[in-house]
CSV table of C-alpha atoms and ligand atoms in Angstrom, one decimal:
chain,number,residue,atom,x,y,z
A,1,MET,CA,0.0,0.0,0.0
A,2,LYS,CA,1.5,3.3,-1.1
A,3,ILE,CA,1.0,6.1,1.5
A,4,THR,CA,1.9,9.7,0.6
A,5,ILE,CA,1.9,12.7,2.9
A,6,ARG,CA,1.0,16.2,1.9
A,7,ASN,CA,0.0,19.5,3.6
A,8,ALA,CA,-3.7,20.2,3.8
A,9,LYS,CA,-5.4,22.9,1.8
A,10,LEU,CA,-8.5,24.9,2.4
A,11,THR,CA,-10.4,22.6,0.1
A,12,ASP,CA,-9.7,19.7,2.6
A,13,ALA,CA,-11.6,21.5,5.4
A,14,LYS,CA,-14.7,19.3,5.1
A,15,THR,CA,-12.7,16.1,5.2
A,16,ILE,CA,-10.7,17.2,8.2
A,17,ALA,CA,-13.8,18.4,10.0
A,18,ASP,CA,-15.5,15.0,9.4
A,19,PHE,CA,-12.4,13.2,10.8
A,20,ASN,CA,-12.4,15.5,13.8
A,21,TYR,CA,-16.1,14.8,14.4
A,22,SER,CA,-15.3,11.1,14.3
A,23,ILE,CA,-12.3,11.4,16.8
A,24,ALA,CA,-14.5,13.1,19.4
A,25,ALA,CA,-17.3,10.5,19.0
A,26,GLU,CA,-15.0,7.5,18.9
A,27,THR,CA,-12.5,8.4,21.6
A,28,GLU,CA,-14.4,10.8,24.0
A,29,HIS,CA,-18.1,10.0,23.2
A,30,ILE,CA,-18.6,13.7,22.6
A,31,VAL,CA,-20.9,15.1,19.8
A,32,LEU,CA,-19.2,18.2,18.4
A,33,ASP,CA,-21.1,21.2,16.9
A,34,ARG,CA,-20.4,20.6,13.2
A,35,LYS,CA,-20.6,24.3,12.2
A,36,ARG,CA,-18.3,25.5,14.9
A,37,LEU,CA,-15.9,22.6,14.1
A,38,LEU,CA,-15.7,23.5,10.4
A,39,ARG,CA,-15.1,27.2,11.3
A,40,GLY,CA,-12.3,26.0,13.6
A,41,VAL,CA,-10.7,23.9,10.9
A,42,LYS,CA,-10.9,26.7,8.3
A,43,ALA,CA,-9.5,29.2,10.8
A,44,LEU,CA,-6.3,27.2,11.1
A,45,LEU,CA,-6.1,26.4,7.4
A,46,LYS,CA,-6.3,30.2,6.7
A,47,ASP,CA,-3.7,31.2,9.3
A,48,ASP,CA,-0.2,29.6,9.4
A,49,SER,CA,0.5,31.2,12.7
A,50,LYS,CA,-2.1,28.8,14.3
A,51,GLY,CA,-0.5,25.7,12.9
A,52,PHE,CA,-1.0,23.3,10.0
A,53,TYR,CA,-2.5,19.9,9.1
A,54,ILE,CA,-0.8,17.1,7.2
A,55,LEU,CA,-2.8,14.4,5.4
A,56,ALA,CA,-1.9,10.8,4.4
A,57,GLU,CA,-3.3,9.7,1.1
A,58,VAL,CA,-3.8,6.1,-0.2
A,59,GLY,CA,-4.8,5.8,-3.9
A,60,GLY,CA,-5.8,9.4,-4.0
A,61,ARG,CA,-8.1,9.1,-0.9
A,62,VAL,CA,-7.4,10.8,2.4
A,63,ALA,CA,-6.7,8.0,4.8
A,64,GLY,CA,-5.5,9.9,7.9
A,65,GLN,CA,-4.5,13.2,9.3
A,66,LEU,CA,-2.8,15.1,12.1
A,67,MET,CA,-2.7,18.7,13.2
A,68,ILE,CA,0.3,20.6,14.5
A,69,THR,CA,0.0,23.6,16.9
A,70,TYR,CA,2.7,25.5,18.6
A,71,GLU,CA,3.9,26.0,22.2
A,72,TRP,CA,6.7,28.4,23.0
A,73,SER,CA,9.2,27.0,25.5
A,74,ASP,CA,11.2,29.7,27.3
A,75,TRP,CA,13.4,27.0,28.9
A,76,ARG,CA,14.6,25.9,25.5
A,77,CYS,CA,14.1,29.1,23.6
A,78,ALA,CA,12.4,27.1,20.9
A,79,THR,CA,8.9,25.8,20.0
A,80,PHE,CA,7.3,22.4,20.7
A,81,TRP,CA,5.1,21.1,18.0
A,82,TRP,CA,1.9,19.6,19.5
A,83,ILE,CA,0.5,16.7,17.6
A,84,GLN,CA,-3.3,16.9,17.7
A,85,SER,CA,-6.4,15.7,15.8
A,86,VAL,CA,-4.9,12.4,15.1
A,87,TYR,CA,-7.2,10.2,13.0
A,88,VAL,CA,-6.9,7.3,10.6
A,89,SER,CA,-10.0,6.0,8.7
A,90,LYS,CA,-11.2,2.7,10.1
A,91,GLU,CA,-10.6,0.9,6.8
A,92,PHE,CA,-6.9,2.0,6.7
A,93,ARG,CA,-6.0,1.2,10.4
A,94,GLY,CA,-3.1,-1.1,11.2
A,95,ALA,CA,-1.5,-0.5,7.8
A,96,GLY,CA,1.1,2.1,8.8
A,97,VAL,CA,-0.8,5.3,7.9
A,98,PHE,CA,-0.1,6.9,11.3
A,99,LYS,CA,3.5,5.7,11.3
A,100,HIS,CA,4.0,7.6,8.0
A,101,LEU,CA,2.4,10.8,9.3
A,102,TYR,CA,4.5,10.6,12.5
A,103,ARG,CA,7.8,9.9,10.7
A,104,HIS,CA,7.1,12.7,8.3
A,105,ILE,CA,6.4,15.2,11.0
A,106,LYS,CA,9.3,14.1,13.2
A,107,LYS,CA,11.7,14.4,10.3
A,108,ARG,CA,10.4,17.9,9.4
A,109,ALA,CA,10.5,19.0,13.1
A,110,LYS,CA,14.1,17.8,13.5
A,111,LYS,CA,15.2,19.7,10.4
A,112,ASN,CA,13.7,22.9,11.8
A,113,LYS,CA,16.2,24.5,14.2
A,114,LEU,CA,13.4,26.5,15.9
A,115,VAL,CA,11.6,23.3,17.0
A,116,CYS,CA,12.7,21.6,20.3
A,117,GLY,CA,10.4,18.6,20.3
A,118,LEU,CA,7.0,17.0,19.8
A,119,ARG,CA,4.3,16.7,22.4
A,120,LEU,CA,0.8,15.3,22.5
A,121,TYR,CA,-2.0,14.5,24.9
A,122,VAL,CA,-4.2,11.4,24.7
A,123,GLU,CA,-7.3,10.3,26.5
A,124,ARG,CA,-6.5,8.1,29.5
A,125,SER,CA,-8.7,5.2,28.2
A,126,ASN,CA,-7.3,5.3,24.6
A,127,SER,CA,-4.9,2.5,25.0
A,128,ARG,CA,-4.6,1.8,21.3
A,129,ALA,CA,-3.3,5.3,20.6
A,130,GLN,CA,-1.0,5.2,23.7
A,131,GLN,CA,0.5,2.0,22.6
A,132,THR,CA,1.0,3.3,19.1
A,133,TYR,CA,2.8,6.4,20.3
A,134,GLU,CA,5.0,4.4,22.7
A,135,HIS,CA,5.7,1.9,19.9
A,136,LEU,CA,6.9,4.7,17.7
A,137,GLY,CA,9.3,6.0,20.4
A,138,MET,CA,7.4,8.7,22.3
A,139,ARG,CA,7.8,8.7,26.1
A,140,LYS,CA,5.0,9.2,28.6
A,141,ALA,CA,5.6,12.7,30.0
A,142,ASP,CA,6.0,13.5,33.7
A,143,TYR,CA,3.1,16.0,33.7
A,144,ASN,CA,-0.6,15.8,34.4
A,145,LEU,CA,-2.8,18.0,32.2
A,146,TYR,CA,-5.2,20.5,33.8
A,147,GLU,CA,-7.8,22.6,32.0
A,148,ILE,CA,-10.8,24.9,32.3
A,149,ASP,CA,-12.9,24.4,29.1
A,150,PHE,CA,-15.3,27.3,28.4
A,151,VAL,CA,-16.9,25.5,25.4
A,152,ILE,CA,-17.2,21.8,25.8
A,153,LYS,CA,-18.9,20.5,29.0
A,154,ARG,CA,-17.9,17.2,30.5
A,155,SER,CA,-18.8,15.3,33.6
A,156,GLY,CA,-16.6,15.3,36.7
A,157,LYS,CA,-15.9,19.0,36.7
A,158,SER,CA,-14.6,21.2,39.5
A,159,LYS,CA,-17.3,23.0,41.6
A,160,ARG,CA,-15.6,26.4,41.3
B,1,LIG,C1,-4.4,5.4,17.0
B,1,LIG,C2,-4.4,5.5,15.4
B,1,LIG,C3,-4.1,6.9,14.9
B,1,LIG,C4,-3.3,4.5,14.9
B,1,LIG,O1,-3.2,4.7,13.5
B,1,LIG,P1,-2.8,3.5,12.5
B,1,LIG,O2,-2.6,4.0,11.2
B,1,LIG,O3,-3.7,2.3,12.7
B,1,LIG,O4,-1.4,3.1,13.2
B,1,LIG,P2,-0.2,2.4,12.4
B,1,LIG,O5,-0.7,1.2,11.6
B,1,LIG,O6,0.6,3.4,11.7
B,1,LIG,O7,0.7,1.8,13.6
B,1,LIG,C5,1.8,2.4,14.0
B,1,LIG,C6,2.7,1.5,14.8
B,1,LIG,O8,2.1,1.3,16.1
B,1,LIG,C7,1.9,-0.1,16.3
B,1,LIG,N1,0.6,-0.3,17.0
B,1,LIG,C8,-0.6,0.0,16.6
B,1,LIG,N2,-1.5,-0.3,17.5
B,1,LIG,C9,-0.9,-0.9,18.5
B,1,LIG,C10,-1.2,-1.5,19.7
B,1,LIG,N3,-2.5,-1.6,20.1
B,1,LIG,N4,-0.2,-2.0,20.5
B,1,LIG,C11,1.0,-2.0,20.1
B,1,LIG,N5,1.5,-1.4,18.9
B,1,LIG,C12,0.5,-0.9,18.2
B,1,LIG,C13,1.8,-0.8,14.9
B,1,LIG,O9,2.2,-2.1,15.0
B,1,LIG,C14,2.8,0.1,14.1
B,1,LIG,O10,4.1,-0.3,14.3
B,1,LIG,P3,4.9,-1.3,13.2
B,1,LIG,O11,4.7,-0.7,11.9
B,1,LIG,O12,6.3,-1.3,13.7
B,1,LIG,O13,4.1,-2.6,13.3
B,1,LIG,C15,-5.8,4.9,14.9
B,1,LIG,O14,-6.1,3.7,15.5
B,1,LIG,C16,-6.9,5.9,15.1
B,1,LIG,O15,-7.2,6.8,14.2
B,1,LIG,N6,-7.7,5.7,16.2
B,1,LIG,C17,-8.9,6.6,16.4
B,1,LIG,C18,-8.6,8.0,16.7
B,1,LIG,C19,-7.6,8.2,17.8
B,1,LIG,O16,-7.6,7.4,18.8
B,1,LIG,N7,-6.8,9.2,17.7
B,1,LIG,C20,-5.8,9.6,18.7
B,1,LIG,C21,-6.3,10.6,19.6
B,1,LIG,S1,-5.1,11.1,20.7
């Protein structure tokens, strides 16, 4: 199976939004607002300073995606690339699609002197994704993640 990687364009927005909708449903059982999601995808595709998406194609079809956003590290005087919105279509899973996306982005990040590393967060119960990341050489970080989300409501929230 030949897998090719390319940067996403504005015309890919609908595909990316559909993939993101599926990630939320499959991994977090959340139903996203499709209109807001599409606006969010387009906003990034129109503004390089927010980040970028790369897509994996198989036989001219989009099989998988990931998004990169940026985090400045004053400790390192450089930028972490955050890998987000990771998704591979069910029919293409287990065939190396994510491995190609990951290797591409790692190579590109290493070549870029302004980038100090890659980071990502993953749902605690998503063992398949965790095993995939560890298999590809990523290390579980020493941090817990905290947040206040003003948009998406979840159970088990703080009372404040
Ligand atoms: C997680 C996901 C992205 C993996 O994509 P994929 O294309 O199926 O993964 P690949 O086929 O490229 O596998 C990459 C490597 O991880 C390994 N791997 C995959 N699943 C594994 C598992 N459960 N345990 C151990 N290794 C695993 C593969 O064997 C492969 O290594 P190899 O080529 O040396 O054999 C895909 O399952 C997915 O889209 N899941 C739903 C969305 C999701 O969970 N997104 C992540 C949100 S953080």
